[in-house]
Coordinates of C-alpha atoms and ligand atoms in Angstrom, one line a residue:
M13 CA 0.4 0.0 -0.4
I14 CA 1.4 3.7 -0.8
N15 CA 1.9 5.7 2.1
D16 CA -0.3 9.1 1.5
L17 CA 2.7 10.8 3.3
W18 CA 0.1 13.1 5.2
Y19 CA 3.0 13.3 8.1
K20 CA 5.1 15.4 5.9
N21 CA 2.4 18.5 6.2
A22 CA 0.9 17.8 9.8
I23 CA 0.5 20.6 12.5
L24 CA 1.5 17.5 15.8
Y25 CA -0.2 18.2 19.3
C26 CA 1.1 16.0 22.5
L27 CA -0.5 15.2 25.4
H28 CA -0.7 13.0 28.2
V29 CA -4.1 12.4 28.8
G30 CA -4.5 12.4 32.7
S31 CA -3.5 16.0 32.3
F32 CA -5.6 17.0 30.0
M33 CA -9.8 17.0 31.1
D34 CA -10.5 15.0 34.4
T35 CA -14.6 14.4 33.9
S36 CA -14.4 11.2 36.1
G37 CA -13.8 14.3 39.5
D38 CA -10.8 11.5 40.7
G39 CA -8.1 14.1 39.8
T40 CA -6.9 12.8 36.6
G41 CA -8.1 13.5 33.7
D42 CA -9.0 10.8 31.4
F43 CA -10.0 9.8 27.0
R44 CA -13.9 10.6 28.3
G45 CA -12.9 14.4 29.1
L46 CA -10.1 14.5 26.2
M47 CA -13.0 14.3 23.9
R48 CA -15.3 17.1 25.1
R49 CA -11.8 19.0 23.9
L50 CA -11.5 18.0 20.7
D51 CA -12.7 20.6 19.7
Y52 CA -10.8 23.1 20.9
L53 CA -7.9 20.4 19.4
Q54 CA -9.5 21.2 16.0
G55 CA -10.3 24.5 16.1
L56 CA -6.5 24.9 17.3
G57 CA -5.8 23.6 14.1
V58 CA -4.0 20.7 14.9
T59 CA -4.0 17.8 12.2
A60 CA -2.2 15.0 14.1
I61 CA -2.4 14.4 18.4
W62 CA 0.3 12.2 19.8
L63 CA -0.9 10.8 23.6
M64 CA 1.6 9.6 25.6
P65 CA 1.9 6.7 27.2
F66 CA -1.4 5.4 28.6
Q67 CA -1.3 1.7 29.2
P68 CA -2.1 0.2 32.5
S69 CA 1.1 1.5 34.9
P70 CA 2.3 1.5 38.2
M71 CA 3.1 5.0 37.1
R72 CA 6.7 5.5 38.3
D73 CA 7.7 6.8 34.7
D74 CA 4.3 8.4 33.9
G75 CA 3.4 6.0 32.0
Y76 CA 6.4 5.2 29.7
D77 CA 6.4 1.7 33.0
I78 CA 4.2 0.0 31.4
A79 CA 2.4 -3.5 32.8
D80 CA -0.2 -4.0 29.8
Y81 CA 0.0 -3.4 26.2
Y82 CA -3.4 -4.5 25.1
N83 CA -5.5 -2.0 27.5
V84 CA -6.1 1.3 28.6
D85 CA -5.3 2.2 33.0
P86 CA -8.5 2.5 34.7
R87 CA -7.8 5.7 36.0
Y88 CA -8.3 6.8 32.0
G89 CA -11.0 4.5 31.1
T90 CA -11.5 1.7 28.9
L91 CA -10.7 0.0 25.3
G92 CA -14.3 1.3 24.5
D93 CA -13.3 5.1 25.6
F94 CA -10.7 4.5 23.5
V95 CA -12.1 3.4 20.2
E96 CA -14.6 6.1 21.0
F97 CA -11.7 8.8 20.8
T98 CA -10.1 7.3 17.9
H99 CA -14.2 7.2 16.2
A100 CA -14.4 11.0 17.0
C101 CA -10.9 11.6 15.7
D102 CA -11.2 10.4 12.1
Q103 CA -14.7 12.3 12.2
R104 CA -12.8 15.1 12.5
G105 CA -10.3 14.7 10.1
L106 CA -7.3 13.6 13.1
R107 CA -4.6 11.0 13.1
V108 CA -4.0 9.6 16.6
L109 CA -0.2 8.2 16.8
I110 CA 0.6 6.9 20.3
D111 CA 4.0 6.2 22.3
L112 CA 4.8 2.6 21.7
V113 CA 7.4 2.3 24.7
V114 CA 9.3 -1.5 23.9
N115 CA 12.7 -1.1 25.1
H116 CA 11.6 -2.4 29.0
T117 CA 8.3 -3.3 30.6
S118 CA 7.6 -1.7 34.1
D119 CA 9.2 -5.0 36.1
Q120 CA 5.5 -5.3 37.3
H121 CA 4.3 -6.6 34.0
P122 CA 3.7 -10.3 34.0
W123 CA 6.5 -10.9 31.7
F124 CA 9.1 -10.0 34.2
K125 CA 7.4 -11.3 36.8
S126 CA 7.4 -15.0 35.4
A127 CA 11.1 -14.3 34.4
R128 CA 12.7 -13.5 37.7
S129 CA 10.6 -16.1 39.3
S130 CA 12.4 -18.7 37.0
P131 CA 15.3 -19.4 34.5
D132 CA 12.8 -22.6 33.5
S133 CA 10.3 -19.1 32.6
P134 CA 9.5 -18.9 29.1
Y135 CA 9.9 -15.0 29.3
R136 CA 13.3 -15.5 30.8
N137 CA 14.5 -14.6 27.9
W138 CA 12.4 -11.9 27.0
Y139 CA 14.5 -9.8 29.7
V140 CA 19.0 -9.5 30.0
W141 CA 20.5 -11.1 32.5
S142 CA 24.0 -11.6 33.9
K143 CA 25.6 -13.9 36.6
S144 CA 27.6 -11.6 37.9
K145 CA 27.6 -7.8 37.9
P146 CA 28.9 -6.7 34.7
K147 CA 32.1 -3.9 35.3
D148 CA 30.7 -1.5 33.2
A149 CA 26.9 -1.7 35.6
S150 CA 27.6 2.3 36.3
S151 CA 28.1 3.5 33.0
G152 CA 25.3 4.6 30.7
V153 CA 22.7 5.4 33.0
V154 CA 20.2 7.7 31.4
F155 CA 19.2 9.9 34.4
P156 CA 22.7 10.3 36.0
G157 CA 21.8 12.2 39.8
V158 CA 18.9 10.0 40.2
Q159 CA 19.6 6.2 38.5
K160 CA 23.0 4.8 39.4
S161 CA 23.7 1.8 37.7
T162 CA 22.4 -0.1 34.3
W163 CA 22.1 -3.6 36.2
N164 CA 20.4 -4.0 39.7
Y165 CA 20.6 -7.9 41.6
D166 CA 17.0 -9.6 41.4
E167 CA 16.4 -11.5 44.9
K168 CA 14.2 -13.4 42.7
A169 CA 16.0 -14.6 39.6
R170 CA 19.7 -14.6 42.4
E171 CA 21.0 -13.1 38.6
Y172 CA 21.5 -8.9 37.8
Y173 CA 19.0 -7.4 34.8
F174 CA 19.9 -4.9 32.3
H175 CA 17.6 -1.7 32.9
R176 CA 18.6 1.4 30.1
F177 CA 15.9 3.7 32.5
Y178 CA 15.2 3.2 36.2
E179 CA 15.5 0.0 37.9
F180 CA 11.5 -0.4 37.7
Q181 CA 11.7 -0.8 33.5
P182 CA 13.6 -3.7 33.4
D183 CA 15.0 -4.1 29.4
L184 CA 13.6 -6.4 27.1
N185 CA 15.8 -8.6 25.5
T186 CA 14.7 -6.7 21.9
S187 CA 17.0 -8.8 19.8
N188 CA 15.0 -11.8 21.2
P189 CA 13.3 -13.0 17.9
E190 CA 10.0 -13.8 20.5
V191 CA 10.1 -9.6 21.6
Q192 CA 10.0 -8.5 17.6
A193 CA 7.2 -10.6 17.5
E194 CA 5.1 -9.0 20.3
I195 CA 6.1 -5.7 19.8
L196 CA 4.6 -6.5 16.1
K197 CA 1.6 -7.6 17.7
I198 CA 1.1 -4.2 19.5
M199 CA 1.8 -2.7 17.0
G200 CA -1.1 -4.5 14.7
F201 CA -3.3 -4.4 17.6
W202 CA -3.7 -0.5 18.1
M203 CA -3.2 0.5 14.7
Q204 CA -6.9 -2.1 14.6
L205 CA -8.2 0.6 17.2
G206 CA -7.1 3.3 14.9
V207 CA -3.9 5.4 15.3
S208 CA -2.1 5.4 12.0
G209 CA 0.7 5.2 14.2
F210 CA 3.8 5.3 16.7
R211 CA 5.6 7.5 18.6
M212 CA 8.2 5.0 19.5
D213 CA 10.7 5.2 23.0
A214 CA 14.0 5.6 22.7
V215 CA 14.3 4.1 19.3
P216 CA 18.3 3.4 19.7
F217 CA 18.3 1.3 22.6
V218 CA 15.7 -0.4 21.2
I219 CA 17.9 -1.8 18.0
A220 CA 20.9 -1.7 20.6
T221 CA 22.7 -5.3 21.4
K222 CA 22.3 -5.6 24.6
G223 CA 23.3 -7.6 26.9
P224 CA 26.8 -8.5 30.2
T225 CA 29.6 -9.1 27.4
V226 CA 28.3 -5.9 24.9
R227 CA 31.1 -3.2 25.3
K228 CA 29.7 -1.1 23.2
P229 CA 26.2 -1.8 21.6
V230 CA 25.6 -2.2 18.0
E231 CA 22.1 -1.1 16.2
Q232 CA 20.2 -3.0 14.3
Y233 CA 19.1 -1.1 12.1
D234 CA 17.2 -3.8 9.6
M235 CA 14.8 -4.1 12.5
L236 CA 13.3 -0.6 11.7
R237 CA 12.5 -1.8 8.7
T238 CA 10.7 -4.7 9.6
F239 CA 8.6 -2.5 11.9
A240 CA 7.8 0.3 8.9
E241 CA 7.3 -3.0 7.2
F242 CA 4.9 -4.4 9.1
I243 CA 3.1 -1.4 9.7
S244 CA 2.2 -0.1 5.7
W245 CA 1.1 -4.3 5.5
R246 CA -1.5 -3.6 8.1
K247 CA -2.2 0.9 7.2
G248 CA -0.8 2.1 4.2
S249 CA -0.3 5.2 5.5
A250 CA 1.2 4.7 9.3
I251 CA 4.3 5.3 10.4
V252 CA 7.2 5.5 13.4
L253 CA 8.0 8.5 14.5
A254 CA 11.2 7.9 16.6
E255 CA 13.4 9.2 19.6
A256 CA 16.1 9.0 18.5
N257 CA 18.6 11.2 19.6
V258 CA 21.2 11.1 18.0
L259 CA 24.4 12.5 15.7
P260 CA 23.9 13.6 12.1
N261 CA 25.9 10.5 10.4
T262 CA 23.9 8.2 11.5
D263 CA 20.2 9.8 10.0
M264 CA 20.2 8.0 6.7
E265 CA 20.6 4.5 8.8
Y266 CA 17.7 5.4 10.6
F267 CA 15.3 7.1 7.6
G268 CA 17.1 4.1 5.2
S269 CA 19.1 5.4 2.6
E270 CA 15.8 4.7 0.4
G271 CA 13.1 5.9 3.0
E272 CA 12.3 1.8 4.3
R273 CA 13.1 2.4 7.9
L274 CA 11.5 4.7 9.8
Q275 CA 9.4 8.1 8.1
M276 CA 10.0 10.4 11.1
M277 CA 12.4 11.5 13.5
F278 CA 12.7 14.1 16.1
N279 CA 15.4 16.5 15.3
F280 CA 17.3 16.8 18.5
Q281 CA 19.9 18.8 16.9
V282 CA 18.5 21.4 15.4
N283 CA 16.6 21.9 18.7
Q284 CA 19.3 22.0 21.5
H285 CA 21.5 24.2 18.4
L286 CA 18.4 26.8 18.3
F287 CA 18.1 26.5 22.5
Y288 CA 22.0 27.6 22.1
A289 CA 21.0 30.8 19.3
L290 CA 17.5 31.4 21.4
A291 CA 20.4 31.9 24.5
T292 CA 23.3 33.8 22.7
T293 CA 22.0 35.3 19.9
D294 CA 24.2 33.5 17.3
T295 CA 22.4 31.4 15.5
H296 CA 25.5 29.5 12.9
P297 CA 25.8 26.8 15.2
L298 CA 21.9 26.3 14.8
I299 CA 22.9 27.1 11.1
A300 CA 25.1 24.4 11.2
S301 CA 22.9 21.5 12.9
L302 CA 20.3 22.5 10.3
H303 CA 22.5 21.9 7.3
S304 CA 23.5 18.8 8.9
T305 CA 20.4 17.0 8.8
S306 CA 19.4 18.2 5.6
R307 CA 19.7 14.6 4.1
R308 CA 16.7 12.7 3.8
P309 CA 15.0 10.5 1.6
A310 CA 11.9 12.2 0.3
T311 CA 9.5 9.7 1.8
A312 CA 11.2 10.7 5.9
Q313 CA 10.0 14.2 7.9
W314 CA 12.3 15.2 11.1
G315 CA 9.2 16.6 13.7
Q316 CA 10.6 19.4 14.9
F317 CA 9.7 21.2 17.9
L318 CA 10.7 23.7 21.0
R319 CA 9.8 21.8 24.4
N320 CA 8.2 18.2 24.8
H321 CA 7.5 16.8 28.2
D322 CA 11.1 15.6 29.0
E323 CA 13.8 18.0 30.3
L324 CA 15.7 20.1 27.6
D325 CA 18.5 17.8 27.2
L326 CA 21.3 20.0 26.0
G327 CA 24.2 16.6 25.8
R328 CA 25.2 17.8 22.6
L329 CA 26.4 21.1 22.4
T330 CA 29.4 21.7 23.9
S331 CA 30.5 22.6 27.3
Q332 CA 30.3 26.0 26.8
Q333 CA 26.9 25.8 24.7
R334 CA 25.5 24.5 27.7
Q335 CA 26.3 26.9 30.1
A336 CA 25.4 29.4 28.2
C337 CA 22.1 27.8 28.0
F338 CA 22.1 27.1 31.7
A339 CA 22.5 31.1 32.4
A340 CA 20.3 31.7 29.9
F341 CA 17.7 29.9 31.0
A342 CA 18.2 28.0 34.1
P343 CA 20.3 29.8 36.7
E344 CA 19.1 28.1 39.4
K345 CA 20.6 24.5 40.1
D346 CA 17.3 22.8 40.8
M347 CA 15.6 24.0 37.0
Q348 CA 18.8 22.1 36.1
L349 CA 18.4 18.0 35.7
Y350 CA 20.3 15.4 34.8
H351 CA 23.7 17.6 34.8
R352 CA 22.7 18.2 30.6
G353 CA 19.1 19.6 30.7
I354 CA 16.4 22.4 31.9
R355 CA 13.3 21.3 33.4
R356 CA 10.9 24.0 32.7
R357 CA 8.5 25.1 30.2
L358 CA 8.9 27.4 27.6
A359 CA 7.2 30.2 28.3
P360 CA 9.0 30.6 31.7
M361 CA 12.0 30.6 30.1
L362 CA 11.7 33.0 28.1
H363 CA 10.5 35.5 31.1
G364 CA 6.8 34.8 29.8
D365 CA 8.1 37.8 27.0
R366 CA 5.3 37.4 24.3
R367 CA 8.0 38.9 21.3
R368 CA 10.3 36.5 22.4
L369 CA 7.4 33.7 22.7
E370 CA 6.3 34.7 19.2
M371 CA 9.7 34.4 17.1
A372 CA 10.3 31.0 18.7
Y373 CA 6.7 29.5 17.8
S374 CA 7.1 31.5 14.2
L375 CA 10.3 29.7 14.5
M376 CA 9.6 26.1 15.3
L377 CA 6.8 26.4 12.7
S378 CA 8.8 27.9 9.7
L379 CA 11.8 24.6 10.4
P380 CA 12.4 22.1 7.4
G381 CA 10.1 19.3 9.3
T382 CA 6.4 19.1 10.8
P383 CA 6.1 21.0 14.3
V384 CA 5.3 19.5 17.0
I385 CA 3.3 21.6 19.9
R386 CA 3.4 20.2 23.6
Y387 CA 0.2 20.9 25.2
G388 CA 0.0 24.2 27.1
D389 CA 2.0 26.0 25.5
E390 CA 0.3 27.1 23.1
I391 CA -1.4 29.4 25.7
G392 CA 1.9 30.1 27.3
M393 CA 1.6 26.9 30.8
G394 CA 4.3 27.5 33.0
D395 CA 6.1 24.7 35.2
D396 CA 5.8 23.9 38.9
L397 CA 9.2 23.6 40.2
T398 CA 8.7 22.5 43.8
L399 CA 8.0 18.6 41.9
P400 CA 10.1 16.1 41.0
E401 CA 12.3 16.1 38.2
R402 CA 10.0 16.4 34.6
N403 CA 6.7 16.6 36.8
A404 CA 7.6 20.1 37.2
L405 CA 6.7 20.8 33.6
R406 CA 3.6 17.6 33.3
T407 CA 0.8 19.9 35.0
P408 CA -2.4 19.8 34.2
M409 CA -3.6 21.5 31.3
Q410 CA -5.5 24.9 32.2
W411 CA -8.7 25.4 30.8
S412 CA -10.8 28.1 32.8
R413 CA -10.3 30.2 35.6
D414 CA -12.9 27.8 37.5
P415 CA -11.2 26.6 40.4
Q416 CA -8.5 23.5 39.3
G417 CA -8.1 25.3 36.3
G418 CA -11.0 23.7 34.8
F419 CA -9.6 20.7 34.6
T420 CA -11.2 18.7 37.8
T421 CA -13.9 18.9 39.9
N422 CA -11.7 17.1 42.4
P423 CA -10.0 19.5 44.7
H424 CA -7.1 17.5 44.8
P425 CA -5.6 16.3 41.7
K426 CA -3.0 13.7 41.4
N427 CA -1.1 16.2 39.9
P428 CA -1.4 19.7 40.9
V429 CA -2.3 22.9 38.8
I430 CA -0.2 25.5 38.2
T431 CA -2.2 28.2 41.2
G432 CA -1.7 31.6 41.6
G433 CA 1.5 33.7 41.0
T434 CA 2.1 34.5 36.0
Y435 CA 1.2 31.7 35.6
G436 CA -1.3 30.6 38.1
F437 CA -5.1 29.4 35.9
E438 CA -5.8 32.4 37.2
H439 CA -4.0 34.4 34.9
I440 CA -3.1 31.5 32.0
N441 CA -5.8 29.6 30.8
V442 CA -8.0 28.9 27.1
A443 CA -11.3 30.7 28.2
D444 CA -9.7 33.9 28.9
Q445 CA -7.4 34.3 26.0
R446 CA -10.1 32.4 23.6
R447 CA -11.5 35.9 24.1
D448 CA -8.4 37.8 23.9
P449 CA -7.9 38.1 20.3
N450 CA -4.5 38.7 20.6
S451 CA -3.6 36.5 22.9
L452 CA -0.8 34.2 22.6
M453 CA -3.5 31.5 22.0
N454 CA -5.4 32.8 19.1
W455 CA -2.2 34.0 17.1
M456 CA -0.5 30.6 17.5
E457 CA -4.2 29.8 15.8
R458 CA -3.0 31.9 12.8
M459 CA 0.4 31.4 12.3
I460 CA -0.9 27.7 12.9
R461 CA -3.4 28.4 9.4
T462 CA -0.5 30.4 8.0
R463 CA 1.5 26.9 8.1
K464 CA -0.7 25.3 6.5
E465 CA -1.2 27.6 3.9
T466 CA 2.5 27.7 3.6
P467 CA 2.9 23.9 1.9
E468 CA 7.0 24.7 0.9
I469 CA 7.9 24.2 3.9
G470 CA 7.1 20.9 4.8
W471 CA 7.7 20.2 1.1
G472 CA 10.3 22.3 -0.2
N473 CA 13.7 22.4 0.2
F474 CA 15.5 25.2 1.8
T475 CA 18.6 26.5 2.1
I476 CA 20.0 29.3 4.2
I477 CA 20.1 32.9 2.8
R478 CA 23.5 34.7 4.0
T479 CA 23.6 37.6 6.0
P480 CA 26.5 39.8 7.6
H481 CA 24.3 39.2 10.7
R482 CA 24.8 36.8 12.6
D483 CA 21.5 37.6 14.6
V484 CA 19.1 36.7 11.5
L485 CA 18.5 33.6 10.6
I486 CA 16.8 33.7 6.8
L487 CA 15.0 30.0 5.5
R488 CA 14.6 29.8 1.8
Y489 CA 12.1 26.9 1.1
T490 CA 11.3 26.1 -2.5
W491 CA 8.3 24.0 -4.4
Q492 CA 6.3 23.3 -7.7
D493 CA 7.9 26.8 -8.6
N494 CA 6.8 28.9 -5.2
A495 CA 9.2 30.2 -2.6
V496 CA 8.6 31.2 0.4
L497 CA 11.5 33.7 3.0
L498 CA 11.1 33.1 6.8
I499 CA 12.7 35.1 8.8
H500 CA 13.8 35.6 12.4
N501 CA 15.9 38.0 14.8
F502 CA 17.1 36.9 18.0
S503 CA 18.4 40.6 18.5
P504 CA 16.5 42.2 21.2
D505 CA 18.1 44.7 19.2
P506 CA 16.3 46.3 15.8
I507 CA 18.0 45.5 12.7
D508 CA 18.2 47.0 9.3
L509 CA 18.2 44.2 6.8
R510 CA 19.2 44.6 3.5
L511 CA 18.8 41.7 1.3
R512 CA 19.4 41.2 -2.2
S513 CA 17.9 39.9 -5.8
S514 CA 19.5 38.7 -7.7
A515 CA 16.9 39.3 -9.9
K516 CA 18.4 42.2 -12.2
P517 CA 15.9 45.4 -11.8
T518 CA 14.0 47.2 -14.4
S519 CA 12.8 50.3 -14.5
N520 CA 10.3 51.0 -11.6
R521 CA 10.6 54.8 -12.3
A522 CA 6.8 56.6 -13.2
G523 CA 5.5 56.3 -16.1
K524 CA 7.4 52.5 -16.1
R525 CA 6.4 49.0 -15.0
P526 CA 5.4 49.6 -11.3
A527 CA 8.6 46.7 -8.6
K528 CA 5.2 45.4 -7.5
Q529 CA 4.5 43.5 -11.1
Q530 CA 7.9 42.3 -11.2
P531 CA 7.9 39.2 -8.6
D532 CA 11.5 38.9 -8.4
L533 CA 11.7 42.4 -7.0
Y534 CA 8.9 42.1 -4.6
L535 CA 8.1 39.9 -0.7
T536 CA 4.0 39.5 -0.5
N537 CA 4.4 39.9 4.0
I538 CA 2.5 36.8 4.9
L539 CA 1.8 38.1 8.2
S540 CA 0.5 41.3 7.4
N541 CA 0.1 43.9 5.0
D542 CA 4.4 45.6 5.1
H543 CA 5.1 43.9 1.5
S544 CA 9.0 45.1 0.3
T545 CA 9.5 46.3 -2.9
A546 CA 13.4 46.5 -3.9
D547 CA 14.4 49.5 -4.1
S548 CA 16.6 50.1 -7.7
S549 CA 19.8 49.4 -6.8
G550 CA 17.7 45.2 -6.6
R551 CA 17.9 46.2 -2.6
H552 CA 14.5 45.2 -0.4
L553 CA 15.3 46.6 3.3
I554 CA 13.6 45.4 5.7
L555 CA 13.1 46.6 9.5
L556 CA 13.6 43.7 12.0
E557 CA 12.2 45.1 15.4
P558 CA 13.7 43.2 18.1
Y559 CA 13.1 39.5 18.3
G560 CA 11.0 40.3 14.1
Y561 CA 10.0 38.0 12.4
R562 CA 8.4 37.7 8.6
W563 CA 6.9 35.3 6.5
F564 CA 7.5 36.4 2.9
R565 CA 5.9 34.9 -0.2
V566 CA 9.0 35.4 -2.7
G567 CA 6.9 37.7 -5.9
S568 CA 2.9 38.3 -5.4
Q569 CA 1.0 35.6 -4.4
E570 CA 1.6 33.6 -7.7
D571 CA 4.5 34.4 -9.1
R572 CA 7.1 32.4 -9.3
G573 CA 9.8 33.9 -6.7
P574 CA 13.1 34.9 -7.7
T575 CA 17.1 33.8 -6.2
L576 CA 18.1 36.1 -3.7
D577 CA 21.3 36.2 -1.6
A578 CA 22.7 38.7 1.2
Ligands
LIG626 C1 12.1 8.7 27.0 C2 10.3 9.3 27.5 O1 10.2 10.1 26.4 C3 10.9 9.4 28.1 O2 9.5 10.3 29.2 C4 11.0 8.3 29.7 O3 11.2 8.8 30.9 C5 12.2 7.6 29.1 N1 12.2 7.2 27.4 C6 11.5 6.0 29.4 O4 10.7 5.7 28.1

């Protein structure tokens, strides 16, 4: 079956059902609540939803510790509610992606319980064991400062088991063909219930060789092809969006040289360098990361994001660059996490500065790929640093000024709603912003619409227009004889930007054809009436305000664009 490539130009919205909307009054969000909010999401303009894990779980890692892959945690509803939900999404043309967490299970999963109970268990070889503690047990921990080791002794099994993440998340032996077959079965199950694909958790670890003698894990990339083939046989348009924070020289291994492996990956390279640029105004490392990740098969797509549900991982930056980000966005020690990241939402990181927030979102929407918006960011929600680890940025959605932000009628929600202060629900909520035409939320809705009307970004190829200003990024996309020019000023200062059109100007003196009719010399502003006509020497003078941004279509709306250079 042929994939219709819907993901090449989608708008993804990620949320946790438990933090979105509670209808049962137990203080945890549920599928029935989420269903009530689908019209809101559709109104915002998103085209696909990525749901974080909602399967039965002891919830020691916010659901990333799954105890049953074939069910819905009763806190969130039932399988019946889930199918009602996917049906309701389908009716609104919204696609659903769900998290696929198969690198590890919860230690409460019946497979692990059986595996640890006896060496003869049929599930023993589904996990990774060692009779003695491997020498490198303290290296490779993903959560330094919280997690001590990757091997723990299990009293029942009388062996050590491997866990890349927390000790309650034993790694599955993903090289075992039985485990691989089970992974396909899990995917098939949820596709049958209406999902269009998976955000696959921890992909580099899923495909890595694991075991006590493995010193340097080897990625078994061909597993990815097996996954891709299976889902496309079941449903032509299904995709895998990988969480793989890897170096650019391995990107093509993940996508496959012919696009035969993963359809999408999050672009962690661009994400980290983007925050460095926001912190310092220096766009050059960001430009380098755009170049180093530009190669991908025609059918593949990047997921571009600002913040997600985890810490902002800055582990790929140099330590100097990372320190610059900490200084700008996380000056207090308790804002930092795992020695590499920042546990904050975007709005407080940018000091709630509307100009910077708009610039950051405009930038994200203009990056090569499909934008991924985190719930609550559309209204500028904040974080709660009194909560442990990443819970700080996982507080419930703020819907209104009603008690508990309209999230629940229960006075004691499972995760506390942010109350009081700049980011409390009394100030930051959907209901108020809906009524205010100038709100961040309404701005976001307009920007999403504009992004959808600018298919060059999702489908086209980009070039970076050189400029002497290190603090300005100019992206130019071309697609089907159309071109757009997207300009962002990272600086707190205004900038006079001069752009030269490559086309020779024809006279635009009185009596002659006005330059406006010359497509090469005319830039149509997509966001306002502030269009630009080149002067007699063929230059555009664009006055960028502090943190200013411009979306131009090159030529008039219908015309073919020119080549621009600084
Ligand atoms: C990545 C997820 O994004 C994170 O939240 C989780 O803790 C780990 N994988 C383990 O599943």
